[in-house]
GROMACS .gro file of C-alpha atoms in nm:
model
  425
    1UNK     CA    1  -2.745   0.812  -0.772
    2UNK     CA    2  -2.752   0.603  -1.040
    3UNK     CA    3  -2.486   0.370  -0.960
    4UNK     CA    4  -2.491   0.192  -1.309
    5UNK     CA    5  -2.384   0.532  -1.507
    6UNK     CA    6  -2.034   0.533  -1.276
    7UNK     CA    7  -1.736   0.467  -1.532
    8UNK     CA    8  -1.375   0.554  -1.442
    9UNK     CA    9  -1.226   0.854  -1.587
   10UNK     CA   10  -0.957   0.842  -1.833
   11UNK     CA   11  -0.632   0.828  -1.699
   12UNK     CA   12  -0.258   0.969  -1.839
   13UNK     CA   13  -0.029   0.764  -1.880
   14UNK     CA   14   0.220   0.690  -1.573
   15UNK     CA   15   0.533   0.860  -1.517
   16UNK     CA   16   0.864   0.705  -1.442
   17UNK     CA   17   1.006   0.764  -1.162
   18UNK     CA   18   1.299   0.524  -0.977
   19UNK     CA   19   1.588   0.775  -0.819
   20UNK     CA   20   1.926   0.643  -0.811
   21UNK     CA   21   1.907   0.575  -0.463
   22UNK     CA   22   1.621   0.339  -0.497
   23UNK     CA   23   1.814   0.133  -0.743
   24UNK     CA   24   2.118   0.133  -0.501
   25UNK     CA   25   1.874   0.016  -0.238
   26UNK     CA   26   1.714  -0.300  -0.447
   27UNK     CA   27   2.082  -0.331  -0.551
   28UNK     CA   28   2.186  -0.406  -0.155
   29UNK     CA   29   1.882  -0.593  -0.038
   30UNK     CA   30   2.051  -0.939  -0.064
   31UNK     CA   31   2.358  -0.832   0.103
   32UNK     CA   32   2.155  -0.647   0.380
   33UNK     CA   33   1.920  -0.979   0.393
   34UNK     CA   34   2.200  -1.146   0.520
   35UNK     CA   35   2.232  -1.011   0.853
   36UNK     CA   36   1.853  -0.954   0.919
   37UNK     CA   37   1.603  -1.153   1.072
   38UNK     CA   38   1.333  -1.011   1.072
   39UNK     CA   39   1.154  -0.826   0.744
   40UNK     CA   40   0.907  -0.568   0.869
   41UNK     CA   41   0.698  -0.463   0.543
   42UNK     CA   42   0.498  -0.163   0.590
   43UNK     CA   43   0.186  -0.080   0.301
   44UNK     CA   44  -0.094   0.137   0.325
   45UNK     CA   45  -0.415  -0.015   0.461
   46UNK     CA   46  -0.585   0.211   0.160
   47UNK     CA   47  -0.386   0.054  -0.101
   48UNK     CA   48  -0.313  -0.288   0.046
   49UNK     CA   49  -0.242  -0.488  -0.300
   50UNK     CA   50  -0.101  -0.214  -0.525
   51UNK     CA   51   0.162  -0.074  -0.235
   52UNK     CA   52   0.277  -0.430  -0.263
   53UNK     CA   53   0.684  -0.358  -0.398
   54UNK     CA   54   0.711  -0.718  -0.623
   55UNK     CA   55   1.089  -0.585  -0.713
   56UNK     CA   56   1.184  -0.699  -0.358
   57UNK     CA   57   1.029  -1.019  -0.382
   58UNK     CA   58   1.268  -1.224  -0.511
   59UNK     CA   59   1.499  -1.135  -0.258
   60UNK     CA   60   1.273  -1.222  -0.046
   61UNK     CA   61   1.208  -1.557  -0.176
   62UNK     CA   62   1.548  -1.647  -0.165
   63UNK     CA   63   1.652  -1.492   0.180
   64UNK     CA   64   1.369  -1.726   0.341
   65UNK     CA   65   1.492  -2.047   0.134
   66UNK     CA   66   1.821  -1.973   0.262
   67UNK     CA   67   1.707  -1.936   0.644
   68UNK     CA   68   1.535  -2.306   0.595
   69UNK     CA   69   1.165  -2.240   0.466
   70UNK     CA   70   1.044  -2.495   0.198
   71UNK     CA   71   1.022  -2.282  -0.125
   72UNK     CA   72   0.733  -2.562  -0.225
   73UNK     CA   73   0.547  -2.508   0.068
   74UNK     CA   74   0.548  -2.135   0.173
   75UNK     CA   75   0.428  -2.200   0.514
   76UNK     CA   76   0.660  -2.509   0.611
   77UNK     CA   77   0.984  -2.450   0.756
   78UNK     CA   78   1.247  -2.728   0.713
   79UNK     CA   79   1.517  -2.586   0.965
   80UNK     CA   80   1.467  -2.327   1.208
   81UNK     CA   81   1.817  -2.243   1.372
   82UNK     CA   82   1.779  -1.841   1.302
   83UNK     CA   83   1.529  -1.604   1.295
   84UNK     CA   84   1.346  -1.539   0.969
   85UNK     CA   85   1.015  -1.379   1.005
   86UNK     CA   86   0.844  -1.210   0.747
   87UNK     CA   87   0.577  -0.946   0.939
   88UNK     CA   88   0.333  -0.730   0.663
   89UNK     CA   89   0.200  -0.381   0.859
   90UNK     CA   90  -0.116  -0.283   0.674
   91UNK     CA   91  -0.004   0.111   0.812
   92UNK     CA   92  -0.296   0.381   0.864
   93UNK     CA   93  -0.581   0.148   0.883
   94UNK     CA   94  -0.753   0.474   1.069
   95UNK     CA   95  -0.851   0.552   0.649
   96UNK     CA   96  -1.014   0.235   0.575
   97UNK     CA   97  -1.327   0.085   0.763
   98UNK     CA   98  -1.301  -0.173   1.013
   99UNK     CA   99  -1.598  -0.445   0.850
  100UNK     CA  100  -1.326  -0.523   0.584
  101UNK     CA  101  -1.009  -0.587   0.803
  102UNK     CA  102  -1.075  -0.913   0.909
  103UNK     CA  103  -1.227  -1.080   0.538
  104UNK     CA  104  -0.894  -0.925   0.434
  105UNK     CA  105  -0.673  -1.134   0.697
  106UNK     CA  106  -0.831  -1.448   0.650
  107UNK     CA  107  -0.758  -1.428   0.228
  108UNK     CA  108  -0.417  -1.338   0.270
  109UNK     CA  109  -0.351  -1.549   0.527
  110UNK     CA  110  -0.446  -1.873   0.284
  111UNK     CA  111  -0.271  -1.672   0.030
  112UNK     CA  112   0.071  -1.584   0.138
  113UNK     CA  113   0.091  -1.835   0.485
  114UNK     CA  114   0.426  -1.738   0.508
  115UNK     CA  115   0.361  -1.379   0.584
  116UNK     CA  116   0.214  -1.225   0.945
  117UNK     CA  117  -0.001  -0.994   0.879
  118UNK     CA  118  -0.120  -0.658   1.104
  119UNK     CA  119  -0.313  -0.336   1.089
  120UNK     CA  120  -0.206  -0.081   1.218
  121UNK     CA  121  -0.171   0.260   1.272
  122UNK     CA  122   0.115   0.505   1.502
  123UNK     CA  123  -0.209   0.663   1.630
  124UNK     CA  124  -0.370   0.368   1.834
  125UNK     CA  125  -0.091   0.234   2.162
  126UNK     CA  126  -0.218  -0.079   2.126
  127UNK     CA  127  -0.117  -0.174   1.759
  128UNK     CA  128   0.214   0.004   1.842
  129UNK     CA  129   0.223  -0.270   2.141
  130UNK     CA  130   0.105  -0.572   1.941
  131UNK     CA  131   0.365  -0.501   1.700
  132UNK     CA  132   0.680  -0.439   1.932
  133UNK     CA  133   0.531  -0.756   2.131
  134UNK     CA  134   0.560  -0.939   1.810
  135UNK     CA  135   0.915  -0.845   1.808
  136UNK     CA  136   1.017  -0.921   2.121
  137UNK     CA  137   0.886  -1.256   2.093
  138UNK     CA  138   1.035  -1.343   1.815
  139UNK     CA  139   1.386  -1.266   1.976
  140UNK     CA  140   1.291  -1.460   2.276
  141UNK     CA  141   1.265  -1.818   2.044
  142UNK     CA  142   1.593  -1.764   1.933
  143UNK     CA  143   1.749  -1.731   2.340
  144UNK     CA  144   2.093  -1.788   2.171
  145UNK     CA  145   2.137  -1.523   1.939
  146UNK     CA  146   2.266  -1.146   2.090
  147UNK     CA  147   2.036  -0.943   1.906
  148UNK     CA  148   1.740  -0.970   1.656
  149UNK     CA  149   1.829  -0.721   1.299
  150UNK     CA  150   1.454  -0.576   1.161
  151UNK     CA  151   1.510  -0.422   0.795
  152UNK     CA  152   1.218  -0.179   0.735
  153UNK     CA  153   1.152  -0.188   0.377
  154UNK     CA  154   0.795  -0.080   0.168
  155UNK     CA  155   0.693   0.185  -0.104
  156UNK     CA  156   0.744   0.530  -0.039
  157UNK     CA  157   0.492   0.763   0.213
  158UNK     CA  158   0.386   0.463   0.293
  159UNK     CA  159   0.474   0.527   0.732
  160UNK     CA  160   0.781   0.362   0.748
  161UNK     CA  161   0.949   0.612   0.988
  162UNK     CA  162   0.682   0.728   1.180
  163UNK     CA  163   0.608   0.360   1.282
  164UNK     CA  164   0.899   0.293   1.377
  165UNK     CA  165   0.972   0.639   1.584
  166UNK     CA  166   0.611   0.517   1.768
  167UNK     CA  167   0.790   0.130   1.819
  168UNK     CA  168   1.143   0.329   1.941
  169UNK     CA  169   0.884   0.544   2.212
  170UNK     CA  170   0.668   0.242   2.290
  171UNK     CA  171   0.992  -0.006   2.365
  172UNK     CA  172   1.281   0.227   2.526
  173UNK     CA  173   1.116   0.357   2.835
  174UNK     CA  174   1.139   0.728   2.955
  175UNK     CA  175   1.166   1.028   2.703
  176UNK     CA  176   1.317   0.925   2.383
  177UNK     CA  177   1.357   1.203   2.122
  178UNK     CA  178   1.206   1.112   1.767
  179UNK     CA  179   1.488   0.917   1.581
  180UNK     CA  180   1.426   0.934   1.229
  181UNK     CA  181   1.322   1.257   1.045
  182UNK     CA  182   0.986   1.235   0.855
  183UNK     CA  183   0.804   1.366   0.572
  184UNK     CA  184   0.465   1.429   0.414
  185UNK     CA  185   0.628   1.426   0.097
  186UNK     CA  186   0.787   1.095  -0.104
  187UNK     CA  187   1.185   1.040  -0.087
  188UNK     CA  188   1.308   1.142   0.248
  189UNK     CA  189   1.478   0.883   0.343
  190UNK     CA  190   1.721   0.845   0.084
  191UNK     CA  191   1.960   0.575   0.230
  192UNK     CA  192   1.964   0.363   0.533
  193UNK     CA  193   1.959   0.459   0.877
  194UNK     CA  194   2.215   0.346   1.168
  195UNK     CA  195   2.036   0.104   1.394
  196UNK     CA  196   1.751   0.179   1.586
  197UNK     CA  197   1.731   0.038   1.923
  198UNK     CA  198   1.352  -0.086   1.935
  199UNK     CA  199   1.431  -0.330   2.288
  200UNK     CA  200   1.683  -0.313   2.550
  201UNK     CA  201   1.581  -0.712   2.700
  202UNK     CA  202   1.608  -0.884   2.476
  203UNK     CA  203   1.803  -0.633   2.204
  204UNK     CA  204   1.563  -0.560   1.893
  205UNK     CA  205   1.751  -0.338   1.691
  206UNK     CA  206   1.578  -0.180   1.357
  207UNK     CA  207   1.730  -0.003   1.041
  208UNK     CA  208   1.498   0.222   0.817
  209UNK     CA  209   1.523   0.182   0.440
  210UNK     CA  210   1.447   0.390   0.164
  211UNK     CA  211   1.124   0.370   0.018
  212UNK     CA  212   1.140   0.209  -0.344
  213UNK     CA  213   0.859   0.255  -0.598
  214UNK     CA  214   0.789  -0.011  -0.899
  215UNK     CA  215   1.088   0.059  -1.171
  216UNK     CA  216   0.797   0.030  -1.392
  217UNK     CA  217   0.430   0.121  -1.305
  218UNK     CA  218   0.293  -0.132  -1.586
  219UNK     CA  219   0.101  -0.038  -1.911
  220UNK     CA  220  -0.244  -0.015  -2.001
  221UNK     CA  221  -0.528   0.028  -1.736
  222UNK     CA  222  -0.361  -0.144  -1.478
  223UNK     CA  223  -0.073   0.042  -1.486
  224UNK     CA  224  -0.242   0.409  -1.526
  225UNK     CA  225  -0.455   0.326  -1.238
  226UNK     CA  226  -0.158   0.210  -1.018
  227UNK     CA  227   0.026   0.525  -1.081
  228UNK     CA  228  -0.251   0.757  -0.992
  229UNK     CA  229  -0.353   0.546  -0.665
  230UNK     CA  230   0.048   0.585  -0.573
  231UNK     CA  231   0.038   0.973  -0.649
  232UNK     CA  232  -0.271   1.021  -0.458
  233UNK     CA  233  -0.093   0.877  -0.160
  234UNK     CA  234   0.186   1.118  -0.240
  235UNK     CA  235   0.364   0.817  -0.294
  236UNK     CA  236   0.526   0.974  -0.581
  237UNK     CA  237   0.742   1.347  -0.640
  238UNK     CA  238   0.482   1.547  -0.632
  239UNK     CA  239   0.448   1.759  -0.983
  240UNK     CA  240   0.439   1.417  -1.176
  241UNK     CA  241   0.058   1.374  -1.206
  242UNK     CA  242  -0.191   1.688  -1.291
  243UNK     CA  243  -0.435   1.720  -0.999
  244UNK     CA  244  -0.730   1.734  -1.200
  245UNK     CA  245  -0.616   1.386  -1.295
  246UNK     CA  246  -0.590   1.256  -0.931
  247UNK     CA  247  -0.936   1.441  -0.867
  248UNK     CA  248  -1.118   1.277  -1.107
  249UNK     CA  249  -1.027   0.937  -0.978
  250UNK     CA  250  -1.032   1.045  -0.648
  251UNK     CA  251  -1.457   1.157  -0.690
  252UNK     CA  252  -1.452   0.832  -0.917
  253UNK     CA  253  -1.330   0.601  -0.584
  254UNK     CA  254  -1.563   0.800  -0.298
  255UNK     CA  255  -1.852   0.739  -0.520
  256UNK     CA  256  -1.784   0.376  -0.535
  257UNK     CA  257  -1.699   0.371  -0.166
  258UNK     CA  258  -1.995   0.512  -0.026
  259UNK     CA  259  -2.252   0.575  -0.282
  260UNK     CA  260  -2.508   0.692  -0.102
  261UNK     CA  261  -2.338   0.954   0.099
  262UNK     CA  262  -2.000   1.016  -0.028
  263UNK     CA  263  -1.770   1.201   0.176
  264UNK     CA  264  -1.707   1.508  -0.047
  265UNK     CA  265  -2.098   1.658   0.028
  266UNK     CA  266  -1.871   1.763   0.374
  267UNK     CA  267  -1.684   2.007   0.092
  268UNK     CA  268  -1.954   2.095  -0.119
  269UNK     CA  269  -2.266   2.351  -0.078
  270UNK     CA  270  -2.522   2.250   0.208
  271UNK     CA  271  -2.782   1.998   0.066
  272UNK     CA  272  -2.536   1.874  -0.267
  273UNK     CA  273  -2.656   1.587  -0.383
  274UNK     CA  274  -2.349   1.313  -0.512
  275UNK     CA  275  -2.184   1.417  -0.814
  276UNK     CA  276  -2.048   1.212  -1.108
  277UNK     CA  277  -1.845   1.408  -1.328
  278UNK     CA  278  -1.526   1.642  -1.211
  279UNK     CA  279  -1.693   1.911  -1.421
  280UNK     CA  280  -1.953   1.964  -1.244
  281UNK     CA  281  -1.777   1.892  -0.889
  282UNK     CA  282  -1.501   2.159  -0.955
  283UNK     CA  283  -1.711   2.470  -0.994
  284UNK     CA  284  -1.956   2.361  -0.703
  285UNK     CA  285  -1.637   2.308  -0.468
  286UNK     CA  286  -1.531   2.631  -0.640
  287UNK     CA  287  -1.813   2.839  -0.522
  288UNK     CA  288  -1.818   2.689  -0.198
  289UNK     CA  289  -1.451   2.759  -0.147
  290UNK     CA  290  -1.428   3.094  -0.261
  291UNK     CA  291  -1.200   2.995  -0.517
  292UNK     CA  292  -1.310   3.283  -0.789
  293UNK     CA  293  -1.008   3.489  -1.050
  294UNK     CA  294  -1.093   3.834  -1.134
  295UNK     CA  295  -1.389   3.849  -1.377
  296UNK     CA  296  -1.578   3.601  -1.171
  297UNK     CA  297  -1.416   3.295  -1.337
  298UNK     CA  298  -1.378   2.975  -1.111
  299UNK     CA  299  -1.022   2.846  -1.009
  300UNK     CA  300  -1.098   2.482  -1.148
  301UNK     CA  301  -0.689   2.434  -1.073
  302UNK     CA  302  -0.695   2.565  -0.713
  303UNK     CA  303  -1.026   2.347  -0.646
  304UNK     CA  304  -0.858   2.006  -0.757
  305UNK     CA  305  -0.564   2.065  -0.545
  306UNK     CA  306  -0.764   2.182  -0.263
  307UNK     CA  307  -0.980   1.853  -0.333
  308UNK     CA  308  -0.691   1.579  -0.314
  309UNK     CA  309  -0.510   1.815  -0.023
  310UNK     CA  310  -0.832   1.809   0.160
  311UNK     CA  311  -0.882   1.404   0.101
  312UNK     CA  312  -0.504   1.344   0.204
  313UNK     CA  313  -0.540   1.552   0.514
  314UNK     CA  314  -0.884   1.490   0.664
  315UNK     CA  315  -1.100   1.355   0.433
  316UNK     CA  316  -0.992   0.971   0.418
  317UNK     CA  317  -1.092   0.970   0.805
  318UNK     CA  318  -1.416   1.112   0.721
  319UNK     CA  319  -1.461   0.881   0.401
  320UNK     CA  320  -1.384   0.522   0.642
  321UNK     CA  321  -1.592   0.636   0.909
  322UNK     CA  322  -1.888   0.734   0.699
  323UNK     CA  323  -1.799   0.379   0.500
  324UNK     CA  324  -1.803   0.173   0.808
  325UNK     CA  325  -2.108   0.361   0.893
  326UNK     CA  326  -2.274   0.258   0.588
  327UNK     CA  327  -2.217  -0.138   0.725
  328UNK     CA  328  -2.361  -0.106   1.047
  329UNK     CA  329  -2.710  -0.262   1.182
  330UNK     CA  330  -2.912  -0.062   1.402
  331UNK     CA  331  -2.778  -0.279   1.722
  332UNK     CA  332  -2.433  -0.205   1.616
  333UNK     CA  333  -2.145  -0.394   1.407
  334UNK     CA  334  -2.272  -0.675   1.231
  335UNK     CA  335  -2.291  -1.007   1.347
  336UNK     CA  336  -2.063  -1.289   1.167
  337UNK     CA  337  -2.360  -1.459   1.038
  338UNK     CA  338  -2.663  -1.174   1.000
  339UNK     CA  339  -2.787  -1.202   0.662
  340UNK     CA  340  -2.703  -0.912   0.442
  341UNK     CA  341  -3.080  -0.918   0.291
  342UNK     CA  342  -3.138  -0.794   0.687
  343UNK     CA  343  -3.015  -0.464   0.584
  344UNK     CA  344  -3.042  -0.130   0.364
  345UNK     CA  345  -2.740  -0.206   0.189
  346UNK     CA  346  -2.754  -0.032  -0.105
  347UNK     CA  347  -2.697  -0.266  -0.408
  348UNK     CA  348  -2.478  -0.176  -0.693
  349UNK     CA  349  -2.065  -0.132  -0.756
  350UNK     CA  350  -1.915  -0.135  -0.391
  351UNK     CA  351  -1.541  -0.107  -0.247
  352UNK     CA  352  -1.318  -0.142   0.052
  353UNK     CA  353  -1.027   0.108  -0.016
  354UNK     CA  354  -0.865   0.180  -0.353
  355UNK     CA  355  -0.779  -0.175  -0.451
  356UNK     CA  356  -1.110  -0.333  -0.432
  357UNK     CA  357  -1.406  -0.317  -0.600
  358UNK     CA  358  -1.691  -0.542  -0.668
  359UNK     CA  359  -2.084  -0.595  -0.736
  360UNK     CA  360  -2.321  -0.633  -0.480
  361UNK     CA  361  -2.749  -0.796  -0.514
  362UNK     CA  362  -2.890  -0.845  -0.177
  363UNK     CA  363  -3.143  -1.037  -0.317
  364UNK     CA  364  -2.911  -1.238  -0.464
  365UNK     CA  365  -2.768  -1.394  -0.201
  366UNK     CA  366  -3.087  -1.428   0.115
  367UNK     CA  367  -2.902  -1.564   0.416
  368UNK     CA  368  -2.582  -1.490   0.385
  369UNK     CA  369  -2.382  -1.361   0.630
  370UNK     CA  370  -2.194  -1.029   0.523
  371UNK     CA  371  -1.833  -1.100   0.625
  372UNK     CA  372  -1.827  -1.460   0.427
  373UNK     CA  373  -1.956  -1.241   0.120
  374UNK     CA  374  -1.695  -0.952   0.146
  375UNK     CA  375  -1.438  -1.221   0.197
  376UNK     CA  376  -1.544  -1.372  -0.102
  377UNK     CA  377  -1.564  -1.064  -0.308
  378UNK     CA  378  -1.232  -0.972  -0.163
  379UNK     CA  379  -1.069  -1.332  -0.268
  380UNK     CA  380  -1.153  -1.289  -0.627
  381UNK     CA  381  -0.990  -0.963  -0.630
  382UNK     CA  382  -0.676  -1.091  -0.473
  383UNK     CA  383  -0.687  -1.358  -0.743
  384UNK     CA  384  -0.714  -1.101  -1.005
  385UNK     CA  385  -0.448  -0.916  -0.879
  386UNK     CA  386  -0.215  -1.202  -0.849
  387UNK     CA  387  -0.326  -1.350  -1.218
  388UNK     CA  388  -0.247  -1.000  -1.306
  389UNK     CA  389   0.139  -0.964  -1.170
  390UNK     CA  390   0.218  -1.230  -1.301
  391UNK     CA  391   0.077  -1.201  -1.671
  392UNK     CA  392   0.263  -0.821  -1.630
  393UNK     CA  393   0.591  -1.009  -1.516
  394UNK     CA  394   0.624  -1.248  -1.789
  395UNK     CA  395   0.544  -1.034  -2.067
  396UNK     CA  396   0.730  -0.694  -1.952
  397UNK     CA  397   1.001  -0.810  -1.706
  398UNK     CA  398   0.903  -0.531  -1.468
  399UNK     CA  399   1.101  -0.286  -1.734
  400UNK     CA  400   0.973  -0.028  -1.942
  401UNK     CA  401   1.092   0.067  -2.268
  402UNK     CA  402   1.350   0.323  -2.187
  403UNK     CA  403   1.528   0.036  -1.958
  404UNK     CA  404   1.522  -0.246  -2.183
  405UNK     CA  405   1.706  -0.025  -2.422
  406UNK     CA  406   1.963   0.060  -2.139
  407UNK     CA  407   2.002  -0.313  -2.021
  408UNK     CA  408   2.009  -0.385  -2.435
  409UNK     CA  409   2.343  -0.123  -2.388
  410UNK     CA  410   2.469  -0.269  -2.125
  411UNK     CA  411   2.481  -0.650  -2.228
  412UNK     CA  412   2.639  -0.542  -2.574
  413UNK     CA  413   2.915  -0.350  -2.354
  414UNK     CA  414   3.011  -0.654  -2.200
  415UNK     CA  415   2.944  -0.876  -2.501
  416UNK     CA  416   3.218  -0.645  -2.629
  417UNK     CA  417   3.464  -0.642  -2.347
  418UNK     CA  418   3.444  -1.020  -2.296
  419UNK     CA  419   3.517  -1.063  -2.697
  420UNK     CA  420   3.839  -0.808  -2.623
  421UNK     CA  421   3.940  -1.038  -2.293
  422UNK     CA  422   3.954  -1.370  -2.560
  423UNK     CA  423   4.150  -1.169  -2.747
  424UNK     CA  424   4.429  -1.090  -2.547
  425UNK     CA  425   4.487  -1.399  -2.389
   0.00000   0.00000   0.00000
């Protein structure tokens, strides 16, 4: 396939959408910050920069200069008489490939030192364990407090309650029925939960949030593509996006993940060969489907849905397996330092999932070893992403137009009432 021809489809513009119960959440954070210490982040391995919530961060910031970190040196702490851990869970890392998890850690960690960063997922005991032992620890260096408060926050769909249902089962011994209800679908936890015990010695006590999305998804490319990664997630009410939207992207991002063998030939007739435009994917996944109307005309709808449905349910494991694949020598995993010129890696646009992308010559780069170069790769991205946020932040304010207008209304309200107050007195 001829890598070089691969463009991005066009994408609609993004939707808004920011329930009332999200804004009453963002509203409380700084209140609720005050009697937690510990914030347990939770983002999805596939998305691991865009399901990044920057409304929260300020709250952040200032919650962790209050508890005696240096805000001048993220990774310094000045006084250390409470708790005040900040843990990141990079959720359902089953969907992305192993070769990139560690390249990943080792940028962010540089990045963001103030931050603790895991992968994990609620199918695999042992990241459930690491986690809750992470927890427990931290409530053990603090002897003289009663109990250690974790705030669950992140984006929503993103695993928040089925993470911490798996850290309720792993730390309360014997039967414990699941705590918190949980949902394929975006928005059901719409306000926070009663505490969570999470450990009985020493007392780790959680509370679930709601999951907040961006009040504003951005304009331009960057914020068309970060809406349609969300909705593809089902990180947003589903109806918002057309499917034949998310489908193209979706066939766009499996082409650029595995390019030689993408994993959407599983869906298609037996010897497909990859496909680069959703017009001609739809009617072959048609076909193969059954998915005909009377007359003989194919269900190009019903296909796309079928397509993300399928990708959502079963195919992202099939797409990081066959990715990780893709990376591996014939001895197994690679080696820190063997040279990427000692494989058949195919050269051309590569990715590690949704949020990174990047251009790979072998012969480029003789005796090299392949982590240092995805590490790389993945450090420019991060760098982009961060030059990025911040370019959005100072020129939009994180508001679209619709609530600059209402903020507009709301300042000449009290403009209005505080000219009435001078009046009276």
């Amino acid at each position: 396939m001829a890598l070089a021809r691969l463009q991005m489809p066009p994408l609609p513009v993004p939707p808004s959408w920011f329930p009332g119960h999200m804004m009453k959440f963002t509203r409380m954070l700084p209140s609720l910050l005050t009697r937690t210490d510990v914030v347990l982040e939770i983002r999805d391995s596939r998305l691991p920069l865009t399901s990044i919530n920057r409304t929260l961060e300020g709250a952040l910031k200032k919650w962790r200069t209050e508890r005696g970190w240096d805000p001048h040196n993220p990774g310094r702490r000045i006084l250390k008489t409470q708790a005040c851990e900040h843990i990141v869970v990079l959720n359902k890392r089953d969907l992305v490939p192993e070769w990139g998890m560690e390249p990943f850690r080792r940028v962010m960690l540089t990045k963001f030192p103030e931050q603790r960063l895991l992968f994990a997922s609620w199918h695999r005991p042992r990241d459930i364990r690491t986690l809750s032992e992470m927890l427990v620890n931290i409530a053990k260096e603090h002897p003289h407090a009663l109990e250690l408060n974790v705030l669950v926050i992140g984006m929503p769909n993103v695993g928040k309650s089925t993470l911490l249902n798996a850290l309720r089962n792993m730390g309360i011994k014997g039967r414990t029925p699941k705590a918190l209800q949980t949902s394929a679908n975006p928005g059901m936890t719409r306000a926070m939960s009663t505490r969570l015990k999470l450990s009985i010695n020493p007392l780790v006590y959680a509370y679930d949030s709601p999951g907040v999305m961006l009040p504003f998804l951005g304009r331009g490319a960057e914020g068309t593509e970060r809406g349609v990664k969300l909705a593809l997630i089902a990180g947003i009410k589903e109806g918002l996006y057309d499917m034949e939207a998310l489908a193209a992207y979706l066939l766009y991002r499996l082409n650029v993940l595995n390019p030689i063998s993408p994993a959407y030939l599983h869906i298609l007739p037996p010897n497909a060969a990859p496909v680069l435009d959703l017009q001609e994917f739809l009617p072959l996944l048609a076909r193969r489907m059954g998915m005909i109307k009377r007359g003989g005309e194919m269900d190009l709808p019903r296909a796309a849905e079928y397509f993300v449905r399928w990708w959502r349910e079963e195919g992202g494991l099939i797409a990081a397996s066959e990715a990780q694949a893709l990376l591996q020598a014939p001895g197994g995993l690679l080696a820190p330092g063997e040279a990427l010129s000692q494989l058949k890696y195919p050269s051309g646009i590569q990715g590690w999932g949704f949020d990174f992308e990047w251009e790979v010559r072998p012969e480029d780069i003789p005796g090299v070893g392949l982590d240092m170069i995805i590490q790389g790769k993945m450090e420019r991205c991060i760098n982009d992403y961060m030059i990025k946020a911040e370019r959005e932040e100072r020129a939009e304010g994180n508001m679209s137009d619709t609530q600059k207008k209402k903020l507009m209304v709301q300042e000449e309200k009290m403009k209005r009432k505080m000219k009435h107050l001078r009046r009276s007195l």
